[in-house]
Amino acid sequence: MPIPAKAFQRWLQGIAADTSTADVCRISGIKRTTLAQQLVRGKVSGTTVVSISRAFNINPVDALGVFDTFRDLAGPPRPPTRSELVSQVSTPDLLRAVLSRPAVDPAGQPSAERPTLSPAPHSTSVKNWVEAIDDGELRHRVSAATGIAPQNYSAQLTANRLAPELAVATSLAAGVGPVGGLVATGLITEEEAGWPPDARQAAVDSLSDGELATLAGERLLALGKALRRQEQDQEKTDKIWENLG
Amino acid sequence: MIEILQWSTLATCAAVAGARLPSALRGENRTVFYIFALFTVAILLSIEAPYVAIDHLLGGINLANLILRFVIFAAIYFVGIRVTKGFDAEDGHRLITGRTGKAVLALVSVAVVLLFLMMDTAGSSSGLKGVALRDARNGLLVELYGAAGRAYPSYVSLVLLPAMVRAVRSALPALVRVAAFLLAAGAVAIALTLLFPLVPPQWGTAEFIINYTAVLCFVLGLALIRVAKIRYGRNVARQRTSTAE
């Protein structure tokens, strides 16, 4: 359930009463046609609200929290859990972290300068985030709470997407802070979510050698599966071109 | 209405065959060109005016109708082997080229020829309408002859159907899945022709539409695969799925 156009316009009045819609679009980098279409349909996307609030120097999380759909975002911020933080570290970064552990690579040269983590989100961040907070029953609870069919939910995760309202619903169903999913989907940045700048690095550092290696192994396994699937799809398409193209 | 459908189907088949001619001359997938050419001939022979003209040249004993049956068999056979190969349907391929497939083809061919010889086939008329009206015996023979002629295409279509349904639900490129859907629709239409003896005579128009729809679906489906190949390229890796790094 996206944001109703009426509520959106009321909100826009409140923050940019003197600015024309054309100017709002220009400042926030939204296509005028996109916004016009959303208003005509009566549903405004979370992305639109985030873009506009950034342009007007309002925290996007606070802005979203104004709307009923996202009212769970309002209220005192909750820090992310360690597993949420680690889930937002990309697989290459995680593998580098493994190799930098002396227990893993005793012959490795300890470098004084450690590479900085690439910012969230990464290419499997949505799925990794859900897996990080999943107690095994999470998907059922989200499905029961929101009415989304489990296979549609899984399809979104596989495509590394998650509708913002579903992301918030997932957080609630898992009992973690409401913003984690919005970071994982890339709707908002870590900073906007109130995550300390080095929180992810600290979370990785706090993992034991064994925990880190196991986690990296799981990621590699998933990566291998995805690559393998891609190769098989490619082989299939090539075969079709070869015989029918 | 039917005339428009007939001539536009003919135009479509001829256009697609013409478009494939240059690549066929280069030696790329000649069979696919043969399929289009055979379908063009088949449609040409199923329209009254060209049918009568051609049959007159052949002696006016409706030999053109017998040729039409075998043109259709050839077209559908090539569709069967190419599609099962392209879409990696090992079982289907064996059911068409293997012992069962050959037996079905031989049996149907013998039946078609025998029934043709048993009829009094003088007097060109497309669909053997004139022959059927001659007397009860010829009417029954035409009915059986038609049924035998529809049996082989229906057999191949039913073999193709599962592979096409699988392809539609797969992760293949969207255009290929649309093509598979068209092929599946064509296969269903051809399989439906098996039920024609049960259809009341006043529904003749429906039979026409089903026949031409089947050919159009096959031809457009195969043509679309060519378009997809050009669009996605032979060796260019498909857009990476987000599950890969």
PDB file of C-alpha atoms in Angstrom, chain A residues 114-244:
ATOM      1  CA  ARG A 114      42.324  -1.792   5.457  1.00  0.00           C
ATOM      2  CA  PRO A 115      40.106  -1.251   2.452  1.00  0.00           C
ATOM      3  CA  THR A 116      36.900   0.590   3.256  1.00  0.00           C
ATOM      4  CA  LEU A 117      33.653  -1.320   2.796  1.00  0.00           C
ATOM      5  CA  SER A 118      31.619  -0.399  -0.241  1.00  0.00           C
ATOM      6  CA  PRO A 119      28.419   1.337   0.832  1.00  0.00           C
ATOM      7  CA  ALA A 120      25.140  -0.564   1.251  1.00  0.00           C
ATOM      8  CA  PRO A 121      23.197  -1.830  -0.577  1.00  0.00           C
ATOM      9  CA  HIS A 122      25.009  -4.567  -2.481  1.00  0.00           C
ATOM     10  CA  SER A 123      23.807  -6.970  -5.143  1.00  0.00           C
ATOM     11  CA  THR A 124      22.261  -9.502  -2.769  1.00  0.00           C
ATOM     12  CA  SER A 125      21.598  -7.185   0.150  1.00  0.00           C
ATOM     13  CA  VAL A 126      17.838  -7.689   0.331  1.00  0.00           C
ATOM     14  CA  LYS A 127      17.971 -11.458   0.513  1.00  0.00           C
ATOM     15  CA  ASN A 128      20.936 -11.387   2.902  1.00  0.00           C
ATOM     16  CA  TRP A 129      19.117  -8.951   5.144  1.00  0.00           C
ATOM     17  CA  VAL A 130      15.998 -11.118   5.362  1.00  0.00           C
ATOM     18  CA  GLU A 131      18.142 -14.195   5.987  1.00  0.00           C
ATOM     19  CA  ALA A 132      19.981 -12.309   8.730  1.00  0.00           C
ATOM     20  CA  ILE A 133      16.803 -11.581  10.680  1.00  0.00           C
ATOM     21  CA  ASP A 134      14.892 -14.750   9.766  1.00  0.00           C
ATOM     22  CA  ASP A 135      14.177 -17.164  12.610  1.00  0.00           C
ATOM     23  CA  GLY A 136      12.748 -19.673  10.157  1.00  0.00           C
ATOM     24  CA  GLU A 137       9.155 -18.493  10.377  1.00  0.00           C
ATOM     25  CA  LEU A 138       9.657 -14.900   9.278  1.00  0.00           C
ATOM     26  CA  ARG A 139       8.370 -15.305   5.732  1.00  0.00           C
ATOM     27  CA  HIS A 140       5.153 -16.894   6.969  1.00  0.00           C
ATOM     28  CA  ARG A 141       4.582 -14.082   9.431  1.00  0.00           C
ATOM     29  CA  VAL A 142       5.185 -11.399   6.776  1.00  0.00           C
ATOM     30  CA  SER A 143       2.849 -13.206   4.438  1.00  0.00           C
ATOM     31  CA  ALA A 144       0.188 -13.459   7.128  1.00  0.00           C
ATOM     32  CA  ALA A 145       0.589  -9.822   8.170  1.00  0.00           C
ATOM     33  CA  THR A 146       0.597  -8.270   4.700  1.00  0.00           C
ATOM     34  CA  GLY A 147      -1.276 -10.790   2.587  1.00  0.00           C
ATOM     35  CA  ILE A 148       1.542 -11.149   0.063  1.00  0.00           C
ATOM     36  CA  ALA A 149       1.856 -14.635  -1.419  1.00  0.00           C
ATOM     37  CA  PRO A 150       5.058 -16.353  -0.226  1.00  0.00           C
ATOM     38  CA  GLN A 151       6.246 -16.999  -3.780  1.00  0.00           C
ATOM     39  CA  ASN A 152       5.820 -13.316  -4.723  1.00  0.00           C
ATOM     40  CA  TYR A 153       7.764 -12.345  -1.635  1.00  0.00           C
ATOM     41  CA  SER A 154      10.555 -14.786  -2.502  1.00  0.00           C
ATOM     42  CA  ALA A 155      10.602 -13.521  -6.088  1.00  0.00           C
ATOM     43  CA  GLN A 156      11.199  -9.986  -4.837  1.00  0.00           C
ATOM     44  CA  LEU A 157      14.055 -11.120  -2.611  1.00  0.00           C
ATOM     45  CA  THR A 158      15.673 -13.049  -5.448  1.00  0.00           C
ATOM     46  CA  ALA A 159      15.432  -9.977  -7.655  1.00  0.00           C
ATOM     47  CA  ASN A 160      17.071  -7.969  -4.833  1.00  0.00           C
ATOM     48  CA  ARG A 161      13.962  -5.837  -4.488  1.00  0.00           C
ATOM     49  CA  LEU A 162      11.425  -5.329  -1.744  1.00  0.00           C
ATOM     50  CA  ALA A 163       8.575  -2.837  -1.702  1.00  0.00           C
ATOM     51  CA  PRO A 164       9.231  -0.295   1.095  1.00  0.00           C
ATOM     52  CA  GLU A 165       6.052  -1.140   3.005  1.00  0.00           C
ATOM     53  CA  LEU A 166       6.994  -4.833   2.856  1.00  0.00           C
ATOM     54  CA  ALA A 167      10.484  -4.016   4.076  1.00  0.00           C
ATOM     55  CA  VAL A 168       9.018  -2.258   7.113  1.00  0.00           C
ATOM     56  CA  ALA A 169       6.544  -5.098   7.668  1.00  0.00           C
ATOM     57  CA  THR A 170       9.422  -7.575   7.545  1.00  0.00           C
ATOM     58  CA  SER A 171      11.354  -5.620  10.183  1.00  0.00           C
ATOM     59  CA  LEU A 172       8.318  -5.567  12.444  1.00  0.00           C
ATOM     60  CA  ALA A 173       7.661  -9.273  11.992  1.00  0.00           C
ATOM     61  CA  ALA A 174      11.293  -9.988  12.885  1.00  0.00           C
ATOM     62  CA  GLY A 175      11.256  -7.647  15.845  1.00  0.00           C
ATOM     63  CA  VAL A 176      14.168  -5.509  14.675  1.00  0.00           C
ATOM     64  CA  GLY A 177      14.354  -1.766  14.014  1.00  0.00           C
ATOM     65  CA  PRO A 178      12.067  -0.648  11.186  1.00  0.00           C
ATOM     66  CA  VAL A 179      14.643   0.964   8.894  1.00  0.00           C
ATOM     67  CA  GLY A 180      16.981  -1.976   8.156  1.00  0.00           C
ATOM     68  CA  GLY A 181      15.015  -3.151   5.139  1.00  0.00           C
ATOM     69  CA  LEU A 182      14.937   0.335   3.660  1.00  0.00           C
ATOM     70  CA  VAL A 183      18.738   0.415   3.824  1.00  0.00           C
ATOM     71  CA  ALA A 184      18.962  -3.039   2.282  1.00  0.00           C
ATOM     72  CA  THR A 185      16.717  -2.018  -0.608  1.00  0.00           C
ATOM     73  CA  GLY A 186      18.715   1.174  -1.086  1.00  0.00           C
ATOM     74  CA  LEU A 187      15.752   3.468  -0.473  1.00  0.00           C
ATOM     75  CA  ILE A 188      17.649   5.254   2.251  1.00  0.00           C
ATOM     76  CA  THR A 189      21.340   5.387   3.150  1.00  0.00           C
ATOM     77  CA  GLU A 190      22.933   3.998   6.282  1.00  0.00           C
ATOM     78  CA  GLU A 191      23.539   7.522   7.468  1.00  0.00           C
ATOM     79  CA  GLU A 192      19.885   8.481   6.994  1.00  0.00           C
ATOM     80  CA  ALA A 193      18.914   5.360   8.903  1.00  0.00           C
ATOM     81  CA  GLY A 194      21.084   6.555  11.786  1.00  0.00           C
ATOM     82  CA  TRP A 195      23.670   3.795  11.491  1.00  0.00           C
ATOM     83  CA  PRO A 196      27.089   4.969  12.723  1.00  0.00           C
ATOM     84  CA  PRO A 197      29.583   5.294   9.827  1.00  0.00           C
ATOM     85  CA  ASP A 198      31.769   2.413  10.950  1.00  0.00           C
ATOM     86  CA  ALA A 199      28.978   0.205  12.291  1.00  0.00           C
ATOM     87  CA  ARG A 200      29.238  -2.413   9.562  1.00  0.00           C
ATOM     88  CA  GLN A 201      33.031  -2.624   9.832  1.00  0.00           C
ATOM     89  CA  ALA A 202      32.767  -2.964  13.602  1.00  0.00           C
ATOM     90  CA  ALA A 203      30.172  -5.701  13.199  1.00  0.00           C
ATOM     91  CA  VAL A 204      32.436  -7.661  10.864  1.00  0.00           C
ATOM     92  CA  ASP A 205      35.366  -7.178  13.243  1.00  0.00           C
ATOM     93  CA  SER A 206      33.331  -8.513  16.132  1.00  0.00           C
ATOM     94  CA  LEU A 207      32.718 -11.819  14.339  1.00  0.00           C
ATOM     95  CA  SER A 208      34.988 -14.635  15.411  1.00  0.00           C
ATOM     96  CA  ASP A 209      37.205 -16.235  12.773  1.00  0.00           C
ATOM     97  CA  GLY A 210      34.892 -19.233  12.658  1.00  0.00           C
ATOM     98  CA  GLU A 211      31.699 -17.184  12.397  1.00  0.00           C
ATOM     99  CA  LEU A 212      33.180 -15.020   9.651  1.00  0.00           C
ATOM    100  CA  ALA A 213      34.498 -17.951   7.637  1.00  0.00           C
ATOM    101  CA  THR A 214      31.180 -19.803   7.911  1.00  0.00           C
ATOM    102  CA  LEU A 215      29.213 -16.740   6.861  1.00  0.00           C
ATOM    103  CA  ALA A 216      31.532 -16.120   3.906  1.00  0.00           C
ATOM    104  CA  GLY A 217      31.159 -19.765   2.962  1.00  0.00           C
ATOM    105  CA  GLU A 218      27.373 -19.435   2.903  1.00  0.00           C
ATOM    106  CA  ARG A 219      27.664 -16.353   0.739  1.00  0.00           C
ATOM    107  CA  LEU A 220      30.044 -18.107  -1.646  1.00  0.00           C
ATOM    108  CA  LEU A 221      27.693 -21.053  -1.884  1.00  0.00           C
ATOM    109  CA  ALA A 222      24.789 -18.761  -2.789  1.00  0.00           C
ATOM    110  CA  LEU A 223      26.974 -16.906  -5.268  1.00  0.00           C
ATOM    111  CA  GLY A 224      28.056 -20.147  -6.860  1.00  0.00           C
ATOM    112  CA  LYS A 225      24.448 -21.259  -7.191  1.00  0.00           C
ATOM    113  CA  ALA A 226      23.411 -17.970  -8.767  1.00  0.00           C
ATOM    114  CA  LEU A 227      26.310 -18.027 -11.214  1.00  0.00           C
ATOM    115  CA  ARG A 228      25.652 -21.641 -12.080  1.00  0.00           C
ATOM    116  CA  ARG A 229      21.997 -20.872 -12.717  1.00  0.00           C
ATOM    117  CA  GLN A 230      23.005 -17.987 -14.927  1.00  0.00           C
ATOM    118  CA  GLU A 231      25.360 -20.191 -16.907  1.00  0.00           C
ATOM    119  CA  GLN A 232      22.657 -22.805 -17.367  1.00  0.00           C
ATOM    120  CA  ASP A 233      20.208 -20.150 -18.557  1.00  0.00           C
ATOM    121  CA  GLN A 234      22.818 -18.925 -20.993  1.00  0.00           C
ATOM    122  CA  GLU A 235      23.417 -22.434 -22.294  1.00  0.00           C
ATOM    123  CA  LYS A 236      19.691 -22.883 -22.788  1.00  0.00           C
ATOM    124  CA  THR A 237      19.335 -19.624 -24.683  1.00  0.00           C
ATOM    125  CA  ASP A 238      22.349 -20.424 -26.828  1.00  0.00           C
ATOM    126  CA  LYS A 239      20.771 -23.729 -27.720  1.00  0.00           C
ATOM    127  CA  ILE A 240      17.583 -21.982 -28.778  1.00  0.00           C
ATOM    128  CA  TRP A 241      19.525 -19.509 -30.957  1.00  0.00           C
ATOM    129  CA  GLU A 242      21.485 -22.367 -32.443  1.00  0.00           C
ATOM    130  CA  ASN A 243      18.409 -24.359 -33.427  1.00  0.00           C
ATOM    131  CA  LEU A 244      15.727 -21.791 -34.026  1.00  0.00           C
TER     132      LEU A 244
END
